[in-house]
Every structure is written in structure tokens, then in C-alpha cells.
JSON list of C-alpha atoms in Angstrom, two decimals:
[
{"chain": "A", "resi": 1, "resn": "MET", "atom": "CA", "xyz": [112.07, 62.20, 32.58]},
{"chain": "A", "resi": 2, "resn": "PRO", "atom": "CA", "xyz": [108.69, 60.95, 30.40]},
{"chain": "A", "resi": 3, "resn": "LEU", "atom": "CA", "xyz": [108.59, 57.49, 30.76]},
{"chain": "A", "resi": 4, "resn": "ASN", "atom": "CA", "xyz": [107.45, 55.62, 27.89]},
{"chain": "A", "resi": 5, "resn": "LEU", "atom": "CA", "xyz": [106.94, 51.40, 29.37]},
{"chain": "A", "resi": 6, "resn": "LYS", "atom": "CA", "xyz": [105.40, 48.90, 26.11]},
{"chain": "A", "resi": 7, "resn": "TYR", "atom": "CA", "xyz": [104.70, 45.32, 27.13]},
{"chain": "A", "resi": 8, "resn": "ILE", "atom": "CA", "xyz": [104.98, 42.09, 25.01]},
{"chain": "A", "resi": 9, "resn": "ASP", "atom": "CA", "xyz": [103.69, 39.37, 25.45]},
{"chain": "A", "resi": 10, "resn": "PRO", "atom": "CA", "xyz": [105.62, 36.67, 25.03]},
{"chain": "A", "resi": 11, "resn": "THR", "atom": "CA", "xyz": [103.90, 34.21, 24.77]},
{"chain": "A", "resi": 12, "resn": "TYR", "atom": "CA", "xyz": [103.22, 34.16, 20.59]},
{"chain": "A", "resi": 13, "resn": "MET", "atom": "CA", "xyz": [106.71, 33.99, 20.20]},
{"chain": "A", "resi": 14, "resn": "ILE", "atom": "CA", "xyz": [107.17, 30.13, 22.11]},
{"chain": "A", "resi": 15, "resn": "ARG", "atom": "CA", "xyz": [106.02, 27.50, 19.96]},
{"chain": "A", "resi": 16, "resn": "ALA", "atom": "CA", "xyz": [103.61, 27.85, 16.84]},
{"chain": "A", "resi": 17, "resn": "VAL", "atom": "CA", "xyz": [101.05, 25.36, 18.15]},
{"chain": "A", "resi": 18, "resn": "PRO", "atom": "CA", "xyz": [98.65, 26.08, 21.17]},
{"chain": "A", "resi": 19, "resn": "SER", "atom": "CA", "xyz": [100.43, 26.55, 24.71]},
{"chain": "A", "resi": 20, "resn": "ASN", "atom": "CA", "xyz": [101.25, 24.28, 26.69]},
{"chain": "A", "resi": 21, "resn": "ALA", "atom": "CA", "xyz": [101.39, 24.73, 30.99]},
{"chain": "A", "resi": 22, "resn": "SER", "atom": "CA", "xyz": [105.44, 24.33, 30.92]},
{"chain": "A", "resi": 23, "resn": "ASP", "atom": "CA", "xyz": [105.04, 27.82, 28.22]},
{"chain": "A", "resi": 24, "resn": "ASN", "atom": "CA", "xyz": [102.54, 29.61, 30.01]},
{"chain": "A", "resi": 25, "resn": "VAL", "atom": "CA", "xyz": [104.82, 29.27, 33.01]},
{"chain": "A", "resi": 26, "resn": "TYR", "atom": "CA", "xyz": [107.60, 30.09, 31.12]},
{"chain": "A", "resi": 27, "resn": "CYS", "atom": "CA", "xyz": [106.68, 33.05, 29.83]},
{"chain": "A", "resi": 28, "resn": "THR", "atom": "CA", "xyz": [105.28, 34.45, 32.47]},
{"chain": "A", "resi": 29, "resn": "LEU", "atom": "CA", "xyz": [108.47, 33.91, 34.93]},
{"chain": "A", "resi": 30, "resn": "LEU", "atom": "CA", "xyz": [110.20, 35.51, 31.53]},
{"chain": "A", "resi": 31, "resn": "ALA", "atom": "CA", "xyz": [107.88, 39.01, 31.65]},
{"chain": "A", "resi": 32, "resn": "GLN", "atom": "CA", "xyz": [108.18, 39.18, 35.81]},
{"chain": "A", "resi": 33, "resn": "SER", "atom": "CA", "xyz": [111.83, 38.99, 35.04]},
{"chain": "A", "resi": 34, "resn": "ALA", "atom": "CA", "xyz": [111.62, 41.88, 32.36]},
{"chain": "A", "resi": 35, "resn": "VAL", "atom": "CA", "xyz": [109.60, 44.23, 34.60]},
{"chain": "A", "resi": 36, "resn": "HIS", "atom": "CA", "xyz": [111.96, 43.31, 37.59]},
{"chain": "A", "resi": 37, "resn": "GLY", "atom": "CA", "xyz": [114.03, 44.70, 35.64]},
{"chain": "A", "resi": 38, "resn": "THR", "atom": "CA", "xyz": [112.92, 47.33, 34.77]},
{"chain": "A", "resi": 39, "resn": "MET", "atom": "CA", "xyz": [111.24, 48.34, 37.67]},
{"chain": "A", "resi": 40, "resn": "ALA", "atom": "CA", "xyz": [115.37, 48.48, 39.19]},
{"chain": "A", "resi": 41, "resn": "GLY", "atom": "CA", "xyz": [116.13, 50.44, 36.20]},
{"chain": "A", "resi": 42, "resn": "TYR", "atom": "CA", "xyz": [118.31, 48.63, 34.46]},
{"chain": "A", "resi": 43, "resn": "THR", "atom": "CA", "xyz": [117.46, 49.25, 30.12]},
{"chain": "A", "resi": 44, "resn": "GLY", "atom": "CA", "xyz": [119.08, 47.49, 26.83]},
{"chain": "A", "resi": 45, "resn": "PHE", "atom": "CA", "xyz": [118.14, 44.09, 28.34]},
{"chain": "A", "resi": 46, "resn": "THR", "atom": "CA", "xyz": [117.01, 40.87, 27.96]},
{"chain": "A", "resi": 47, "resn": "CYS", "atom": "CA", "xyz": [115.41, 38.22, 30.10]},
{"chain": "A", "resi": 48, "resn": "GLY", "atom": "CA", "xyz": [116.33, 34.66, 29.66]},
{"chain": "A", "resi": 49, "resn": "LEU", "atom": "CA", "xyz": [117.87, 31.08, 31.15]},
{"chain": "A", "resi": 50, "resn": "VAL", "atom": "CA", "xyz": [121.72, 31.17, 31.25]},
{"chain": "A", "resi": 51, "resn": "HIS", "atom": "CA", "xyz": [122.87, 27.17, 32.54]},
{"chain": "A", "resi": 52, "resn": "GLY", "atom": "CA", "xyz": [119.33, 27.31, 34.49]},
{"chain": "A", "resi": 53, "resn": "ARG", "atom": "CA", "xyz": [118.90, 30.46, 36.18]},
{"chain": "A", "resi": 54, "resn": "HIS", "atom": "CA", "xyz": [117.02, 33.20, 34.89]},
{"chain": "A", "resi": 55, "resn": "THR", "atom": "CA", "xyz": [119.74, 36.33, 34.28]},
{"chain": "A", "resi": 56, "resn": "TYR", "atom": "CA", "xyz": [119.04, 39.68, 32.67]},
{"chain": "A", "resi": 57, "resn": "ILE", "atom": "CA", "xyz": [121.34, 39.74, 29.40]},
{"chain": "A", "resi": 58, "resn": "PRO", "atom": "CA", "xyz": [122.67, 42.42, 28.09]},
{"chain": "A", "resi": 59, "resn": "PHE", "atom": "CA", "xyz": [121.70, 43.43, 24.15]},
{"chain": "A", "resi": 60, "resn": "ASN", "atom": "CA", "xyz": [125.64, 44.27, 23.19]},
{"chain": "A", "resi": 61, "resn": "ARG", "atom": "CA", "xyz": [126.42, 40.61, 24.80]},
{"chain": "A", "resi": 62, "resn": "ILE", "atom": "CA", "xyz": [123.97, 38.96, 22.13]},
{"chain": "A", "resi": 63, "resn": "THR", "atom": "CA", "xyz": [124.65, 40.84, 19.16]},
{"chain": "A", "resi": 64, "resn": "GLU", "atom": "CA", "xyz": [128.11, 40.82, 19.90]},
{"chain": "A", "resi": 65, "resn": "LYS", "atom": "CA", "xyz": [129.18, 37.44, 17.62]},
{"chain": "A", "resi": 66, "resn": "GLN", "atom": "CA", "xyz": [126.24, 35.51, 15.05]},
{"chain": "A", "resi": 67, "resn": "ASN", "atom": "CA", "xyz": [125.20, 32.50, 16.00]},
{"chain": "A", "resi": 68, "resn": "LYS", "atom": "CA", "xyz": [125.68, 29.32, 13.14]},
{"chain": "A", "resi": 69, "resn": "VAL", "atom": "CA", "xyz": [122.78, 26.78, 13.23]},
{"chain": "A", "resi": 70, "resn": "VAL", "atom": "CA", "xyz": [123.83, 23.65, 11.78]},
{"chain": "A", "resi": 71, "resn": "ILE", "atom": "CA", "xyz": [120.55, 22.67, 10.31]},
{"chain": "A", "resi": 72, "resn": "THR", "atom": "CA", "xyz": [121.33, 19.01, 9.77]},
{"chain": "A", "resi": 73, "resn": "ASP", "atom": "CA", "xyz": [121.58, 18.82, 13.76]},
{"chain": "A", "resi": 74, "resn": "ARG", "atom": "CA", "xyz": [119.18, 16.54, 15.71]},
{"chain": "A", "resi": 75, "resn": "MET", "atom": "CA", "xyz": [118.40, 18.81, 18.27]},
{"chain": "A", "resi": 76, "resn": "ARG", "atom": "CA", "xyz": [117.15, 21.72, 15.41]},
{"chain": "A", "resi": 77, "resn": "ALA", "atom": "CA", "xyz": [115.27, 18.18, 14.61]},
{"chain": "A", "resi": 78, "resn": "ARG", "atom": "CA", "xyz": [113.48, 17.79, 18.01]},
{"chain": "A", "resi": 79, "resn": "LEU", "atom": "CA", "xyz": [112.76, 21.80, 17.95]},
{"chain": "A", "resi": 80, "resn": "LEU", "atom": "CA", "xyz": [111.08, 21.73, 14.63]},
{"chain": "A", "resi": 81, "resn": "SER", "atom": "CA", "xyz": [109.50, 18.33, 16.24]},
{"chain": "A", "resi": 82, "resn": "SER", "atom": "CA", "xyz": [108.42, 19.73, 19.35]},
{"chain": "A", "resi": 83, "resn": "THR", "atom": "CA", "xyz": [107.04, 23.21, 17.67]},
{"chain": "A", "resi": 84, "resn": "ASN", "atom": "CA", "xyz": [105.07, 22.23, 14.88]},
{"chain": "A", "resi": 85, "resn": "GLN", "atom": "CA", "xyz": [107.13, 24.00, 12.41]},
{"chain": "A", "resi": 86, "resn": "PRO", "atom": "CA", "xyz": [108.05, 22.79, 9.21]},
{"chain": "A", "resi": 87, "resn": "SER", "atom": "CA", "xyz": [111.72, 22.19, 8.66]},
{"chain": "A", "resi": 88, "resn": "PHE", "atom": "CA", "xyz": [111.94, 23.56, 4.46]},
{"chain": "A", "resi": 89, "resn": "LEU", "atom": "CA", "xyz": [114.72, 21.87, 3.79]},
{"chain": "A", "resi": 90, "resn": "ARG", "atom": "CA", "xyz": [115.44, 20.87, 0.36]},
{"chain": "A", "resi": 91, "resn": "ALA", "atom": "CA", "xyz": [117.72, 17.70, -0.30]},
{"chain": "A", "resi": 92, "resn": "LYS", "atom": "CA", "xyz": [120.66, 20.11, -1.92]},
{"chain": "A", "resi": 93, "resn": "ASP", "atom": "CA", "xyz": [120.54, 22.21, 1.47]},
{"chain": "A", "resi": 94, "resn": "ILE", "atom": "CA", "xyz": [121.49, 19.08, 3.28]},
{"chain": "A", "resi": 95, "resn": "VAL", "atom": "CA", "xyz": [123.54, 17.93, 0.64]},
{"chain": "A", "resi": 96, "resn": "GLU", "atom": "CA", "xyz": [126.18, 20.91, 0.73]},
{"chain": "A", "resi": 97, "resn": "ASP", "atom": "CA", "xyz": [126.00, 21.01, 4.32]},
{"chain": "A", "resi": 98, "resn": "LYS", "atom": "CA", "xyz": [127.53, 17.32, 4.55]},
{"chain": "A", "resi": 99, "resn": "THR", "atom": "CA", "xyz": [130.02, 18.88, 2.14]},
{"chain": "A", "resi": 100, "resn": "ASP", "atom": "CA", "xyz": [130.74, 22.53, 4.78]},
{"chain": "A", "resi": 101, "resn": "ALA", "atom": "CA", "xyz": [131.03, 20.31, 8.20]},
{"chain": "A", "resi": 102, "resn": "GLY", "atom": "CA", "xyz": [133.54, 17.94, 6.02]},
{"chain": "A", "resi": 103, "resn": "GLN", "atom": "CA", "xyz": [136.33, 20.91, 5.56]}
]
């Protein structure tokens, strides 16, 4: 059985600014978890934190439902601020989102 294993360095996907020590530790843990899962024979999974624990998450659990992100949420604003990402929001988007939330 041929094996084709590819490693994609996750460090460039975490933020839009240079990584800090915390990012490096987190990316190392993700990479190690992915390797351990693969070496254990698991397929069709990704690694991540669930309730503060490192877990293997099956792809079908990730794609089984769509998650809606509230674009005017304070948590999203914090994320954009900490990663130096632009928001791309227009005033029209904010008004529409508040109208949707009121229904």
C-alpha cells in the first residue's frame, strides 16, 4: 500500500502578522498532533482544541453544519484587532446585520 504523506506548515495560517512565541507553541502542538494521529493510522481528521483539550476532529463533524459568524460581534472585532486583519465592513453591512438580528 503506497503512502503519500504531505506536511503543510500551519504557522503561516494562524495570523496575518509575524508569529509570536504563543503562535509557535500552538503550531508545534498542532503539527505534533497531526503526525501522531497519522502514525496511529487515523485518516480524515484534523487537530484542534475542544474545550481546552487537544483532539482529533473527524472531517465529517466539521462539515456537517454551517456556522454563522456575526460580523458585528465584539469577539470578531477582537480577532481582527489581534491579527491585524482588515474588516472589509461597510456601513450597509452593519445596518443589514442589525436588522437581521432584530427579527
